[in-house]
Amino acid sequence: MLNRLLYTSRCAFSSTGDALVSDVRELARLSAERNAKAQLTGALIHVRGSFVQVLEGPPAALEQTFERICCDFRHDEMKLVDVAPIQSRAFAGWELALLSAEQETALSLREDLDEIRFLIGINAREAISLMRRVLREQAAVA
Amino acid sequence: MRVVTCLLQEHDLWFVLLSVLMCGVGAAVSTTLFQRTLNEQGSSRLLWCFLSAVTAGASTWATHFIAMLGYRTHVAVSFDGGLTLVSALVAIGGIGAGLLIATSPRRRLASVAGGGTIGLAIAAMHYIGMFAYHVDGIVTWRPAYVLASLLLVCGLGVLLVDSLRRRRRWEDRLVPGVLLAAAIVVLHFTGMAAFSVTPIAGAPASANAQALSGLAIAIAVVGLLLLGMGISTYLVEAGARSFSRKQLAHIAMHDSLTDLANRHHFSTTLDEQCAALGRNGRPFALLMVDLDRFKPVNDTLGHPTGDAVLRLVAKRLQLAVRKSDLVARIGGDEFAIIAFDLSSLAQAEAIAGRVVEILSRPFLVGGNMAELGGSVGMVLAPGQGLTGEELVQHADIALYAAKRAGKNRYCVFEPEMMEAMQRRRHLEVELRRACMREDFTVVYQPIVDSQNGTVTGAEALLRWTCPGRGEVSPAEFIPIAEDLGLVSRIGASVLRQACEEAASWSAPLDISVNVSPVQLLDPRLPQVVAQALAESGLSPERLELEITETALFGDDEAALRTLTLLRELGVRISLDDFGTGYSSLSYLHRFPITRIKIDQSFVRRLPEDPGSASIVRAIAQLGESLELQITAEGIETSEQLSFVALHGCNHAQGYLISRPIKAGEFAEFIRTGAASLAA
């Protein structure tokens, strides 16, 4: 049994600029390590001072991790957009892929991330498939 | 003197040292166990008594026996095994018996008889042991020493029991040990001084020194092992007891569900902090936290999920405060926080802000999502209160203010809140009383036909004069009545009064009565209306119930059912304050509405304000095409009246026509035929 959850929040890191970018990268790296142990996969999007995160995995581990996220004061205005059972992982292989538009990013990626942020409130499924497509493209480029 | 020479000259010093060691350790362990025995009750006292007696008896016997082995004679020595064993058993049995007597509630008996028995047991052990000691020589006894030894050992025994029974400071625990050791030593050496052996000439002097020391060491080892067992039993048991005592203390101080401090712990800590304020205590803050929307979680997702949420809440609260702060659960979904050692209000507000923030985040439990939120009332000591009671009261008032202000926020206590609270409390009490006595008055505001100015009816309006506070506006007391669950009763009372009044009018004019959203959701409303009509004899067509859009906004299925039933009674329904709320046009279509009342905020700006004019016109046209009656409320000028009359509003109501007037005045008004107020 697998569940997927999707939430948005506002970045409340005390750092700015390059320091912020590296702080978020460090956060994503640590989270990915923890997710690997908990058999979770997902992606974190950082765009225009907001976070969009999707996480998928066994329900118990997912809830535990979500509670830890809820206890983190480095973001606020948390909104749980969706929690639902899924057949298979959309982000298999990504313990926590980070997509950030806060650093030097190609214009097309920036547009895609804006689009995802916009889509979240309207159609979560679309947003997730767009996230997946963007990740694939990024992986292909790298 | 003879005792000292006996000790120094007639004993082998190594044996003496070994027996002293045996005696000292034995006395220390034995008295510890004695103490334990005296503190026990019932059957466990007997078990402890047995353990103590075996330990004390065995160690006393071992002390005696080792010392005996060290007794230097120049003749051959042998022991009677049977008697030696008897001496050991006498020691154990006698000490056990003495100890049991020492537990007697009668103090003197306990000390004298118990202590005496213990003393005699030691003496009996010694002298029986001496009979088992066979020497090849002439044995002489000195009766005076025997007697002295008996008196001394009994005296020391009495002192021992007496000191055991006295609960004193820790360091005094040494005293019984010293007394027991003294009893054993004094008895032994006085007893040995009473005894002497003269070798028989020619008998072989063949004491086997090596065999004797081997025996002494063996006995010492066995004795010490017994002592070790005694003391380890004691320590294991004491450890378990202290663990369970700590656990009990923890249980007494903590909430079993969340493991947070409980109410008792919280109150104690708060009182301590308040007491410290007088001396150079540091300022601190008290935060009362109430979960918002917790009850629905419990009701819809079940108590196990509710409990899981509470556990998460507890963890979150501990993360939101500083490590040193105290978080307590003081009720089902009520928590309290004491934030110690604050340097500023800002610091306290930061904590309150974090609490509100962390509780506003979603909870995910067992596949269920719960959106809670928390309201926080905060008070600072010593600035806003000096005693625990005062602080709690003020924090509760601030909490209440936070809830009134829309929940999911914190409020810091302000003295003005007290007044508001007191007023509210007073109003609550008086409102309940008024409700019981139906102490409300109804006034009537005439409604006229806008075309010819004839009075067609009146709107019944609720008025309440609170004893001690004067007239209170419905805008203030209706929400309170809603909170108290009194709205339906008040509403029913107004309905009854209005129907009765209207039935008594000389002309069959219309009467409209307001129905609050809470009333509308009450499934008994149609029955209440039917009853009011039946009792007053008012014909249903004359009654119009005014509802607001907000009433339709919530559970619209239930509202639709109720409204349909009301329409079936023949009662008409009007939509009050139209244009101010969501004003969904679908309401007009879906619900059996017969009239729209245009809100006075549009009418007031007539006829100058083009926006308001358009809105009034549009609503009037809407009414016409949907075949709804239209009433314009709040008419204050004749221009306004002409405007609404011109644009098709059927009826008008407002200060220009008349203020709300008393029932008698309105009845008079109809009777005198002053049916036309304005043209």
PDB file of N, CA and C in Angstrom, chain B residues 238-254 259:
ATOM      1  N   ALA B 238      15.005  -2.675  47.636  1.00  0.00           N
ATOM      2  CA  ALA B 238      14.961  -1.221  47.829  1.00  0.00           C
ATOM      3  C   ALA B 238      15.030  -0.513  46.480  1.00  0.00           C
ATOM      4  N   GLY B 239      15.875  -1.075  45.570  1.00  0.00           N
ATOM      5  CA  GLY B 239      15.998  -0.484  44.227  1.00  0.00           C
ATOM      6  C   GLY B 239      14.675  -0.541  43.498  1.00  0.00           C
ATOM      7  N   ALA B 240      14.039  -1.719  43.555  1.00  0.00           N
ATOM      8  CA  ALA B 240      12.761  -1.880  42.876  1.00  0.00           C
ATOM      9  C   ALA B 240      11.736  -0.928  43.472  1.00  0.00           C
ATOM     10  N   ARG B 241      11.813  -0.786  44.797  1.00  0.00           N
ATOM     11  CA  ARG B 241      10.852   0.106  45.444  1.00  0.00           C
ATOM     12  C   ARG B 241      11.068   1.551  45.034  1.00  0.00           C
ATOM     13  N   SER B 242      12.337   1.936  44.987  1.00  0.00           N
ATOM     14  CA  SER B 242      12.583   3.337  44.642  1.00  0.00           C
ATOM     15  C   SER B 242      12.209   3.583  43.188  1.00  0.00           C
ATOM     16  N   PHE B 243      12.410   2.544  42.330  1.00  0.00           N
ATOM     17  CA  PHE B 243      12.016   2.692  40.934  1.00  0.00           C
ATOM     18  C   PHE B 243      10.496   2.849  40.844  1.00  0.00           C
ATOM     19  N   SER B 244       9.791   1.952  41.565  1.00  0.00           N
ATOM     20  CA  SER B 244       8.335   2.046  41.452  1.00  0.00           C
ATOM     21  C   SER B 244       7.830   3.320  42.118  1.00  0.00           C
ATOM     22  N   ARG B 245       8.545   3.784  43.143  1.00  0.00           N
ATOM     23  CA  ARG B 245       8.134   5.042  43.766  1.00  0.00           C
ATOM     24  C   ARG B 245       8.313   6.197  42.771  1.00  0.00           C
ATOM     25  N   LYS B 246       9.461   6.169  42.063  1.00  0.00           N
ATOM     26  CA  LYS B 246       9.696   7.213  41.046  1.00  0.00           C
ATOM     27  C   LYS B 246       8.633   7.144  39.963  1.00  0.00           C
ATOM     28  N   GLN B 247       8.312   5.896  39.589  1.00  0.00           N
ATOM     29  CA  GLN B 247       7.304   5.724  38.547  1.00  0.00           C
ATOM     30  C   GLN B 247       5.953   6.245  39.016  1.00  0.00           C
ATOM     31  N   LEU B 248       5.641   5.937  40.265  1.00  0.00           N
ATOM     32  CA  LEU B 248       4.382   6.421  40.841  1.00  0.00           C
ATOM     33  C   LEU B 248       4.358   7.938  40.856  1.00  0.00           C
ATOM     34  N   ALA B 249       5.496   8.519  41.252  1.00  0.00           N
ATOM     35  CA  ALA B 249       5.579   9.979  41.299  1.00  0.00           C
ATOM     36  C   ALA B 249       5.377  10.539  39.902  1.00  0.00           C
ATOM     37  N   HIS B 250       5.957   9.856  38.905  1.00  0.00           N
ATOM     38  CA  HIS B 250       5.809  10.315  37.526  1.00  0.00           C
ATOM     39  C   HIS B 250       4.346  10.249  37.101  1.00  0.00           C
ATOM     40  N   ILE B 251       3.704   9.112  37.427  1.00  0.00           N
ATOM     41  CA  ILE B 251       2.298   8.948  37.062  1.00  0.00           C
ATOM     42  C   ILE B 251       1.453  10.028  37.733  1.00  0.00           C
ATOM     43  N   ALA B 252       1.779  10.317  38.985  1.00  0.00           N
ATOM     44  CA  ALA B 252       0.991  11.310  39.720  1.00  0.00           C
ATOM     45  C   ALA B 252       1.142  12.710  39.137  1.00  0.00           C
ATOM     46  N   MET B 253       2.277  12.954  38.492  1.00  0.00           N
ATOM     47  CA  MET B 253       2.558  14.299  37.998  1.00  0.00           C
ATOM     48  C   MET B 253       2.279  14.461  36.498  1.00  0.00           C
ATOM     49  N   HIS B 254       2.023  13.369  35.794  1.00  0.00           N
ATOM     50  CA  HIS B 254       1.914  13.458  34.342  1.00  0.00           C
ATOM     51  C   HIS B 254       0.603  12.910  33.805  1.00  0.00           C
ATOM     52  N   ASP B 259       1.817  12.231  28.277  1.00  0.00           N
ATOM     53  CA  ASP B 259       3.015  12.296  29.098  1.00  0.00           C
ATOM     54  C   ASP B 259       3.447  13.736  29.383  1.00  0.00           C
TER      55      ASP B 259
END
